[in-house]
Short mmCIF file of C-alpha atoms and ligand atoms in Angstrom, two decimals:
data_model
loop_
_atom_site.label_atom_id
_atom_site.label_comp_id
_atom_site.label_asym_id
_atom_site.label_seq_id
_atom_site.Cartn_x
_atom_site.Cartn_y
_atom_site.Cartn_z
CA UNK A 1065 -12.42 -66.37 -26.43
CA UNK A 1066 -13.89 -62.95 -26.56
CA UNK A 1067 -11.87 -60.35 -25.00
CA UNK A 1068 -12.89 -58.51 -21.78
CA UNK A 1069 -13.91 -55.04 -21.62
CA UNK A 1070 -11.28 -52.87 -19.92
CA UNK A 1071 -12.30 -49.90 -18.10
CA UNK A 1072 -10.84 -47.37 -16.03
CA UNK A 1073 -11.86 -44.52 -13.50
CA UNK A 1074 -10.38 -41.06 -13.66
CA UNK A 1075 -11.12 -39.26 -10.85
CA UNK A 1076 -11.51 -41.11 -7.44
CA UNK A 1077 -12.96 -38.51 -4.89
CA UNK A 1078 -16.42 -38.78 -2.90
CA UNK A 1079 -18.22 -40.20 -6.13
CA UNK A 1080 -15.28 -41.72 -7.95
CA UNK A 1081 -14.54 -44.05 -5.47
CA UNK A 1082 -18.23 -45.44 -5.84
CA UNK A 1083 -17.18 -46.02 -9.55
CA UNK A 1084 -14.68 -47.65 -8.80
CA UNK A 1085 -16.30 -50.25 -6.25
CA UNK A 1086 -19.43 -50.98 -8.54
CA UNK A 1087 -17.18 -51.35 -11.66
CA UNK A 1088 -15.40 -54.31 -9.31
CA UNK A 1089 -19.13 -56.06 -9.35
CA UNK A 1090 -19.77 -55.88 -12.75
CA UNK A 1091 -19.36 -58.94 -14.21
CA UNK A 1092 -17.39 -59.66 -17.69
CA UNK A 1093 -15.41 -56.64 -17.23
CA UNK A 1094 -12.14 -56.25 -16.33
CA UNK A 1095 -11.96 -52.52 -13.64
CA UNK A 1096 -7.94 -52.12 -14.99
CA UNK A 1097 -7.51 -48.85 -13.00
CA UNK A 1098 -7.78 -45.27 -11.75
CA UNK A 1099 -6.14 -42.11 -12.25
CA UNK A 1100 -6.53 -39.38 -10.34
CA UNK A 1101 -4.38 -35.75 -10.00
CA UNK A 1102 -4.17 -36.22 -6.08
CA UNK A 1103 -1.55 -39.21 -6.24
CA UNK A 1104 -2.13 -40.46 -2.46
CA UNK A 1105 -5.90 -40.59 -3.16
CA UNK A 1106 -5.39 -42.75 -6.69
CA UNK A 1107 -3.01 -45.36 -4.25
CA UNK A 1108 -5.52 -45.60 -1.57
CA UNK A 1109 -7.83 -46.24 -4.12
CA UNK A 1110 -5.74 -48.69 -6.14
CA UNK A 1111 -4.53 -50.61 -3.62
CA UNK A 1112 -8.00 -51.23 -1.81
CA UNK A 1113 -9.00 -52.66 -5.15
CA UNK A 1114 -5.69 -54.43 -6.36
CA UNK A 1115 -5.92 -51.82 -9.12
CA UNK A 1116 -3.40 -50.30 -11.83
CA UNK A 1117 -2.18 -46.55 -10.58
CA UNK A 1118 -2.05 -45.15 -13.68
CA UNK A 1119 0.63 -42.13 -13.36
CA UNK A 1120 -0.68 -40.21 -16.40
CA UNK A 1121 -4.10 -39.76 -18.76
CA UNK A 1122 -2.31 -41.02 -21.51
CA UNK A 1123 -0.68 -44.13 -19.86
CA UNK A 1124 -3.90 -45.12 -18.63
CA UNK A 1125 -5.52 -44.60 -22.44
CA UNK A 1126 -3.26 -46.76 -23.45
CA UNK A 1127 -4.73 -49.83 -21.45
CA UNK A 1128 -8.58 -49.63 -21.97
CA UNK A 1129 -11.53 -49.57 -24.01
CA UNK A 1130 -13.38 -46.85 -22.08
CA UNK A 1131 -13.65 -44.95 -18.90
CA UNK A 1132 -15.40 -43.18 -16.14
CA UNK A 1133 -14.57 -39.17 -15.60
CA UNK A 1134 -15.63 -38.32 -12.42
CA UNK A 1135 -13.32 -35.37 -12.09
CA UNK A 1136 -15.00 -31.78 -11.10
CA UNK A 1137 -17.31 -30.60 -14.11
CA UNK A 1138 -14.69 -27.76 -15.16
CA UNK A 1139 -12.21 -30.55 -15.96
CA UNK A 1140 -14.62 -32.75 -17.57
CA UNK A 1141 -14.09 -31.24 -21.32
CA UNK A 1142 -10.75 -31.29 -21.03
CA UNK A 1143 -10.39 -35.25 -19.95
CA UNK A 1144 -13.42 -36.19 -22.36
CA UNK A 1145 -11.51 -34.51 -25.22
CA UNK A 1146 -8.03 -36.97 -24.38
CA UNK A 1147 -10.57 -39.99 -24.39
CA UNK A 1148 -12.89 -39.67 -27.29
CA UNK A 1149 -9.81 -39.33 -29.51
CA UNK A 1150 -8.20 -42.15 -28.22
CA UNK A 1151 -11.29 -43.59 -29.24
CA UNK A 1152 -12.35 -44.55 -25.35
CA UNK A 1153 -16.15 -45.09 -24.64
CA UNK A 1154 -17.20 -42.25 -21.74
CA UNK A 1155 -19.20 -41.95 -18.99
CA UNK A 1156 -19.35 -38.38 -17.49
CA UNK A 1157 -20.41 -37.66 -14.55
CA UNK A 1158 -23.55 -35.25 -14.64
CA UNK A 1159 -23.54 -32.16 -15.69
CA UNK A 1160 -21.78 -33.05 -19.49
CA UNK A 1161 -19.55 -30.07 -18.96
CA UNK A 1162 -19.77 -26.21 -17.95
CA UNK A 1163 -20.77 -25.05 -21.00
CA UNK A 1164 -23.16 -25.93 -24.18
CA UNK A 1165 -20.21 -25.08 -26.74
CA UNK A 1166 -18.35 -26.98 -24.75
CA UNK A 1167 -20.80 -30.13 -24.61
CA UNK A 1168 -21.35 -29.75 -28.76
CA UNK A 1169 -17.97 -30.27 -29.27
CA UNK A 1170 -17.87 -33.69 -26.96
CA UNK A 1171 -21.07 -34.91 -28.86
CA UNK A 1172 -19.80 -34.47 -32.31
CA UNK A 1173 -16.16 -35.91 -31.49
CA UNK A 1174 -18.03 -39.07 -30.17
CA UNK A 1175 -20.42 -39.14 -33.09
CA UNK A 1176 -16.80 -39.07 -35.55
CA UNK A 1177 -14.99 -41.15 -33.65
CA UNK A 1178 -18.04 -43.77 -33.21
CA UNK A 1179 -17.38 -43.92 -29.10
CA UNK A 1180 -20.56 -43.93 -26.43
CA UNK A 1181 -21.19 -40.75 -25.02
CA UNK A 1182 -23.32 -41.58 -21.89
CA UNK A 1183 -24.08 -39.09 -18.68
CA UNK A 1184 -24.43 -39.39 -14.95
CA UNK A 1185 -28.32 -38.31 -14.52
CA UNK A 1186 -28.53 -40.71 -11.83
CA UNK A 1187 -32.05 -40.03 -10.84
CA UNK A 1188 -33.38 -41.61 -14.08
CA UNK A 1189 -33.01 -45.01 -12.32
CA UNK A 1190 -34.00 -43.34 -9.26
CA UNK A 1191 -36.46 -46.36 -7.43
CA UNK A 1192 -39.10 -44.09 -6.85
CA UNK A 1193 -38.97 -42.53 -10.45
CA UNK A 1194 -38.62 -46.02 -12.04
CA UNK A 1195 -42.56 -46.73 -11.46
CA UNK A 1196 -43.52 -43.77 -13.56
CA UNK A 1197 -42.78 -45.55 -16.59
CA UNK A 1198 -45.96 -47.68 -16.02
CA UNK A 1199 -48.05 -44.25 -16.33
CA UNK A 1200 -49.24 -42.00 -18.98
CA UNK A 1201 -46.98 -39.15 -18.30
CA UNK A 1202 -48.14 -35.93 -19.43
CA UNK A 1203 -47.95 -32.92 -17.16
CA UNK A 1204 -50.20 -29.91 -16.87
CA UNK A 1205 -48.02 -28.94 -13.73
CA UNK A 1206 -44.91 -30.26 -12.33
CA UNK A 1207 -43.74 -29.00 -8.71
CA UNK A 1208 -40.02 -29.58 -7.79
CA UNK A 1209 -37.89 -29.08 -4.42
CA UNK A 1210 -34.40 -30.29 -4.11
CA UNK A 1211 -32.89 -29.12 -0.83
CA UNK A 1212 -29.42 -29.75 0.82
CA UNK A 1213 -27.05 -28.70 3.99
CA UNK A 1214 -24.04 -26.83 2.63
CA UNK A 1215 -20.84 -28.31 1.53
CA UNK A 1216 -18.00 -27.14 -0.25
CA UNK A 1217 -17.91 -29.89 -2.70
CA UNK A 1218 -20.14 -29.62 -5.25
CA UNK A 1219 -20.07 -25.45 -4.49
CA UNK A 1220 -17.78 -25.12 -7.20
CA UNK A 1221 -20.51 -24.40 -9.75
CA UNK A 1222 -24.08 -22.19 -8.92
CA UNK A 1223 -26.86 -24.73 -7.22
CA UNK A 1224 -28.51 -24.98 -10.84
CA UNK A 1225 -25.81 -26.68 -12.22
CA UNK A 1226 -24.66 -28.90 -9.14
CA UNK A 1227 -29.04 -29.86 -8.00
CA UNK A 1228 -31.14 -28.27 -10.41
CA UNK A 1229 -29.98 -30.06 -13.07
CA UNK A 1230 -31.07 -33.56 -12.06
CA UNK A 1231 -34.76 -32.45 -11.85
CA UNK A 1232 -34.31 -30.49 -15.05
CA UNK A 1233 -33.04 -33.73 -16.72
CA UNK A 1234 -35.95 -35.76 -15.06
CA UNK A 1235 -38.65 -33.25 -16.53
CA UNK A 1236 -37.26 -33.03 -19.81
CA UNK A 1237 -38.46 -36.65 -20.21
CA UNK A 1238 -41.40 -36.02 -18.70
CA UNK A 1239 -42.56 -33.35 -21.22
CA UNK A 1240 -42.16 -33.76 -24.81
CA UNK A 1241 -42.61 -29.94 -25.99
CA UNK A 1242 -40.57 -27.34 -26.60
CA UNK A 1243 -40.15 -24.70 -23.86
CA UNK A 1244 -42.04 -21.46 -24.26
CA UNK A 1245 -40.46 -18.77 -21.55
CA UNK A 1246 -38.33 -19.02 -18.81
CA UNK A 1247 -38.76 -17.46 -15.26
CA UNK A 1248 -36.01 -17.71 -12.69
CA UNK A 1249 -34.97 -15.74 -9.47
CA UNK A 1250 -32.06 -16.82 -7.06
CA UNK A 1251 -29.69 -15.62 -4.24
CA UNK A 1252 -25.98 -16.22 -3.15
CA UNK A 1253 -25.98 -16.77 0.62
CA UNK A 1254 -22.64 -18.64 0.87
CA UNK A 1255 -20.91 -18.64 -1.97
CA UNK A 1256 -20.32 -16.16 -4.91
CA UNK A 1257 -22.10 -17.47 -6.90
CA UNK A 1258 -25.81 -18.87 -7.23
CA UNK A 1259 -27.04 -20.55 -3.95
CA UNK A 1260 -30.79 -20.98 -3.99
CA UNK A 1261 -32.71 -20.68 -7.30
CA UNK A 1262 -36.24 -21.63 -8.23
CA UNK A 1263 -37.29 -21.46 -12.20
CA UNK A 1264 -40.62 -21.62 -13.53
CA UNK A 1265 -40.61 -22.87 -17.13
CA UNK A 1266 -43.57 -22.37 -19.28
CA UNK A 1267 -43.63 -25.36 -22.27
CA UNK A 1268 -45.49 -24.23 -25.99
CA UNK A 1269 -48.10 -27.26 -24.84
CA UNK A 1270 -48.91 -24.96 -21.96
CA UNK A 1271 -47.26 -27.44 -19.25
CA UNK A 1272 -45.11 -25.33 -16.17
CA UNK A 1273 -42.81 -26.85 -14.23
CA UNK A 1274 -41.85 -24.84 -11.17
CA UNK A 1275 -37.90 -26.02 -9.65
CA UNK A 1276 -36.84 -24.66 -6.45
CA UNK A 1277 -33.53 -25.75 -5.34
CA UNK A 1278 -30.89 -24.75 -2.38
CA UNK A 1279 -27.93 -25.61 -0.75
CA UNK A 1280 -28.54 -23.79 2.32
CA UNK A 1281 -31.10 -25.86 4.20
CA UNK A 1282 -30.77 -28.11 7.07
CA UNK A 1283 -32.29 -31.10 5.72
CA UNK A 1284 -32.29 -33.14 2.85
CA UNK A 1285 -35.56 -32.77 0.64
CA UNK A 1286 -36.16 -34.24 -3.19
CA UNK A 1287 -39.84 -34.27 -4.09
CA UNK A 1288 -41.71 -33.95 -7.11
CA UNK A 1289 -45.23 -33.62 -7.71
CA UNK A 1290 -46.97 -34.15 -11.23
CA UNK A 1291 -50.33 -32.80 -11.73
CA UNK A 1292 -52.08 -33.73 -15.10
CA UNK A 1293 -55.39 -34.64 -16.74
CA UNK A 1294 -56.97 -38.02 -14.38
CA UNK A 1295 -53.37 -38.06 -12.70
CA UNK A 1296 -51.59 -36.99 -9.40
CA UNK A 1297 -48.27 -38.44 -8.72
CA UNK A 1298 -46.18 -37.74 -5.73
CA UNK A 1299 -42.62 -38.39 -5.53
CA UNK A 1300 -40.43 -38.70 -2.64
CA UNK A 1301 -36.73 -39.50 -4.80
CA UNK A 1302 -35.28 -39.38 -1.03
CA UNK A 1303 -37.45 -41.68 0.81
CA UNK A 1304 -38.18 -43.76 -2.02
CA UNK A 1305 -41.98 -43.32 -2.14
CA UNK A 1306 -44.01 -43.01 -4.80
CA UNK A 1307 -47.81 -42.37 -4.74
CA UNK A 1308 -50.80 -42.18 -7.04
CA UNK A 1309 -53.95 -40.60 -7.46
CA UNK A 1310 -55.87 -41.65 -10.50
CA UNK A 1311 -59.26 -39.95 -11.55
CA UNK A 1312 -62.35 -42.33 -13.11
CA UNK A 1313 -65.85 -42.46 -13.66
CA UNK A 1314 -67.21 -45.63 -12.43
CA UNK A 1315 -70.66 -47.30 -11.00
CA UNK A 1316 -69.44 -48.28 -7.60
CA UNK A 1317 -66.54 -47.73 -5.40
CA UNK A 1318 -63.39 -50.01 -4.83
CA UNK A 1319 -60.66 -50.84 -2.29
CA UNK A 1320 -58.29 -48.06 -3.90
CA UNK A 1321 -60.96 -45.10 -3.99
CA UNK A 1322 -60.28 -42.74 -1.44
CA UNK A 1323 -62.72 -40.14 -2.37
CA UNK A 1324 -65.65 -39.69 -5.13
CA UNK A 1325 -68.29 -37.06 -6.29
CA UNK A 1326 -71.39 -37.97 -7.94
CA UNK A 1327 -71.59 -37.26 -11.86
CA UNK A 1328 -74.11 -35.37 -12.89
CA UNK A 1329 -75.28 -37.10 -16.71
CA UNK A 1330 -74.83 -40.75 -16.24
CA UNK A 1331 -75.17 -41.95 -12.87
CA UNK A 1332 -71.74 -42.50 -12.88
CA UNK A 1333 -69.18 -40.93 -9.91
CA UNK A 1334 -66.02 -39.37 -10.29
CA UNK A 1335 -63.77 -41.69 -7.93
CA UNK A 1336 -60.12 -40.43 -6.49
CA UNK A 1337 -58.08 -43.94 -6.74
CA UNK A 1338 -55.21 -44.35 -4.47
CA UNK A 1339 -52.07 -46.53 -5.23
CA UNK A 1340 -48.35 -47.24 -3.78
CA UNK A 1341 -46.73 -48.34 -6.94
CA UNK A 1342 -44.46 -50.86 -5.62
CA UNK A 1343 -40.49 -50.07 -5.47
CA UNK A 1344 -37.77 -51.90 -6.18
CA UNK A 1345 -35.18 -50.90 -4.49
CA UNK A 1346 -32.07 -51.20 -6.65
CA UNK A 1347 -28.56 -49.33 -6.78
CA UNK A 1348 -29.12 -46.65 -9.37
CA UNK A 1349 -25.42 -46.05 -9.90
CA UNK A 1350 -25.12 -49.68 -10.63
CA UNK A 1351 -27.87 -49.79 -12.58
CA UNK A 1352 -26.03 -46.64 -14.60
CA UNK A 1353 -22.94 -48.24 -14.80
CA UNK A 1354 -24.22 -51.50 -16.28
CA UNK A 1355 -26.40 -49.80 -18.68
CA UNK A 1356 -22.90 -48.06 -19.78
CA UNK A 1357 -21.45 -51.58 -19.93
CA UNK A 1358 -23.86 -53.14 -22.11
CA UNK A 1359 -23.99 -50.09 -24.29
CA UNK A 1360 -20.68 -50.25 -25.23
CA UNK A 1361 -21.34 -53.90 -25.80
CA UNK A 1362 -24.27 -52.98 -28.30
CA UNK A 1363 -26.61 -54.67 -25.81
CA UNK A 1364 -28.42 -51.25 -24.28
CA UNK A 1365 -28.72 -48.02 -25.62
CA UNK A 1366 -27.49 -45.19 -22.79
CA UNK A 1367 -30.02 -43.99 -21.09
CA UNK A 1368 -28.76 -40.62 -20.64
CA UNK A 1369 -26.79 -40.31 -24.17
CA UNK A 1370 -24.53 -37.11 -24.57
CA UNK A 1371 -27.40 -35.29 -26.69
CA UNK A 1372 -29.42 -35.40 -23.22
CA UNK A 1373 -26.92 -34.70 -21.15
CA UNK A 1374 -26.72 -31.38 -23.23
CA UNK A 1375 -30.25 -30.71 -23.60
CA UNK A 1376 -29.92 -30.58 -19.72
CA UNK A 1377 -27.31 -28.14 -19.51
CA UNK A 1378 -28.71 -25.79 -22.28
CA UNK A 1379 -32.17 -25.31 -20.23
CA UNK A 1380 -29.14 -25.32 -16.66
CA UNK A 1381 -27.89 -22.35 -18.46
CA UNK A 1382 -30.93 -20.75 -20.02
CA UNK A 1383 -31.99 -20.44 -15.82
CA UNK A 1384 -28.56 -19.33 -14.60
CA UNK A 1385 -28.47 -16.92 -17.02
CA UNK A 1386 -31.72 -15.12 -16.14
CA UNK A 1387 -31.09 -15.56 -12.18
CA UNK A 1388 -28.11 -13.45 -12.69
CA UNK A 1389 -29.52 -10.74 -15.15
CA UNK A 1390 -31.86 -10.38 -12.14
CA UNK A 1391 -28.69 -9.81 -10.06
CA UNK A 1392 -28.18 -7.17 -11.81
CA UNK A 1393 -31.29 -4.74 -11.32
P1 NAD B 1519 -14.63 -34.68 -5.62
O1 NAD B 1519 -14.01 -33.33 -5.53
O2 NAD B 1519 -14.92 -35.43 -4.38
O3 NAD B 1519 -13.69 -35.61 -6.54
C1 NAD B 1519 -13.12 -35.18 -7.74
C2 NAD B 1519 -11.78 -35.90 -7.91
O4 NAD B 1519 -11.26 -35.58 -9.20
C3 NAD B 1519 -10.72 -35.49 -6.89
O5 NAD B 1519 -10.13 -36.64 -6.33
C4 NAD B 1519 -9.72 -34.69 -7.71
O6 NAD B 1519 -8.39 -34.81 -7.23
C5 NAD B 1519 -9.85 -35.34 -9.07
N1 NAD B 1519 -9.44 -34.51 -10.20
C6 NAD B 1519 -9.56 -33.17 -10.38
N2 NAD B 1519 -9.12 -32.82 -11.59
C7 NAD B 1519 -8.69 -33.96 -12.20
C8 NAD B 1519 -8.11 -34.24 -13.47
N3 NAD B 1519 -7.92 -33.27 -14.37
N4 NAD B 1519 -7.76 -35.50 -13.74
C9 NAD B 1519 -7.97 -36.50 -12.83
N5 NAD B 1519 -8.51 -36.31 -11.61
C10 NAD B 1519 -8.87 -35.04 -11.31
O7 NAD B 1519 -15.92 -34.47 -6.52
P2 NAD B 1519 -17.20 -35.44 -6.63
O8 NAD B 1519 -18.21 -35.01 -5.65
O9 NAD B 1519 -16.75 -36.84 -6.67
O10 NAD B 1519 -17.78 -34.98 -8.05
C11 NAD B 1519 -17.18 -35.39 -9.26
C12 NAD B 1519 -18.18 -35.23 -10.41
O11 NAD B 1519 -19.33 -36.01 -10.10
C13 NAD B 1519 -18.68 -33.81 -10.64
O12 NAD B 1519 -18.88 -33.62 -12.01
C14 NAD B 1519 -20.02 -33.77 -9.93
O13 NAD B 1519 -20.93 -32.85 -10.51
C15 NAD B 1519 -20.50 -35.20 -10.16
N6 NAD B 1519 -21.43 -35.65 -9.12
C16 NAD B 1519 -22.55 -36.29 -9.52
C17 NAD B 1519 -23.47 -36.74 -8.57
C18 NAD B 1519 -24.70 -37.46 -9.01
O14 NAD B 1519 -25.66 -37.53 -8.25
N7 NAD B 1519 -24.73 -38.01 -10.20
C19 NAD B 1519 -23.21 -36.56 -7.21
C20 NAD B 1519 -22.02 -35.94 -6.83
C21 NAD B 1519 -21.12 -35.49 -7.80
#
């Protein structure tokens, strides 16, 4: 009989623990353990799950096939680094690691040592994203807002790497050019560093996405709205809702038009057509996890391979870097 896939978790705080309990539902693989540098946390953990506590990296290594770092992003390198050349598939929690040097070197040990190299940009399987793939997607405008309380956790790196970066992931695969100039501004309200940022990137096909995100409000917000061509689509990634506007020229009004002007030439009107995409609403991290699974297994491909994961962080950077030259006028 085929052996089971043995996987482990390395880092069981707020989102580690998640990890942990959807690896336990996957089926045909075998969740061996955790590690984690805060001991009592890892034995919670383990115990709850009937779990190895794995007292070192290297112990752990030496008992799976791959694993799951979900450790803060400044620790990420280092723990990917023990992994890939124990020859361990990873997932990494989003964002790949702090720094694009840092995220090369990852990508080309995985590449030699012929592991999976996959990345937490959970909003890929986001419900209200997953409809999108039914549509044409090319954007003349995109329009982003990702908004959250305060907390400390996560405030450990500036708001572009810890928010921005999902929607900077998302419209990446939304626009297939490469980017022309970069505009960003920002401010640091409660921490040193970068606390509310918005970037407005110009792509050589003339497409601009605008991204404004914060840590400082007092409600949750993640919308998106994509302007193109015969094409308005609203997202609400929070409330899962997902909304289209399609443009045609047609003879007679249907059940979807919601509003229409009369063309001049043909007799023809230009009708405004009005659709709720139904969603699905599915775990995403589960969804993430199992795509990780079956790529390992040569079943998938990652969705978010480490090349993407990069791509992400380069443009992260690109922003943060020009938010804080304006810090310094
Ligand atoms: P957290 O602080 O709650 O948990 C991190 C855990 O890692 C802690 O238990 C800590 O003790 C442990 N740890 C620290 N250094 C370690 C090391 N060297 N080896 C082993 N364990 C170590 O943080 P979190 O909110 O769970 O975030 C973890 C990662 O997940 C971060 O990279 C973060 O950006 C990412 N994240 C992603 C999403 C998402 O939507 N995809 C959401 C939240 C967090």
């Amino acid at each position: 009989m085929k052996q089971q896939l043995k996987i482990a978790v390395i880092g069981v705080g707020h989102l580690g623990k998640h990890h942990v309990e959807h690896f336990c539902s996957i089926k045909n693989i075998v969740l061996v353990g955790v590690y984690d540098i805060d001991k009592v946390r890892a034995e919670k953990i383990s115990d709850k799950y009937d779990i190895t506590c794995f007292s070192t990296i290297d112990e752990l290594l030496k008992s799976v096939d791959a694993v799951s770092i979900v450790t803060p992003t400044e620790e990420h390198k280092k723990v990917a680094i023990k992994c890939i050349e124990n020859k361990k598939h990873v997932f990494i929690e989003k964002p790949i690691t702090a720094s694009v040097p840092d995220a090369d070197q990852l990508i080309a040990m995985a590449e030699k040592n012929k592991t999976i190299i996959q990345i937490g940009h959970i909003e890929r399987l986001n419900p209200a994203i997953l409809p999108l793939k039914e549509y044409s997607i090319n954007p003349r405008l995109i329009e982003v807002q990702r908004l959250a309380p305060y907390m400390e956790r996560g405030s450990d790196v500036p708001v572009v790497l810890d928010l921005m970066i999902h929607d900077i992931d998302l419209i990446l695969t939304f626009v297939s050019s490469p980017i022309q100039d970069i505009q960003a501004a920002g401010i640091s309200i409660m921490t040193k560093s970068i606390d509310m940022a918005n970037a407005r990137i110009t792509f050589e096909n003339g497409a601009v996405a605008n991204l404004t995100s914060s840590r400082v409000a007092k409600d949750r917000v993640r919308k998106m709205k994509i302007f193109q061509q015969d094409l308005y689509i609203t997202v609400d990634l929070l409330m899962s809702l997902t909304e289209v506007y399609r443009a045609v020229d047609n003879n007679k009004n249907n059940k979807k038009t919601i509003m229409s002007a009369p063309l001049e030439s043909n007799g023809l009107s230009r009708q405004i057509l009005y659709e709720k995409p139904p969603i699905i609403k599915k775990d995403a991290l589960k969804m993430e996890l199992t795509n990780f699974v079956n790529s390992i297994k040569g079943l998938e491909k990652p969705i978010v391979d480490g090349k993407a994961g990069r791509n992400a962080l380069e443009l992260a950077i690109k922003i943060q870097d020009k938010i804080l030259e304006g810090f310094k006028r």
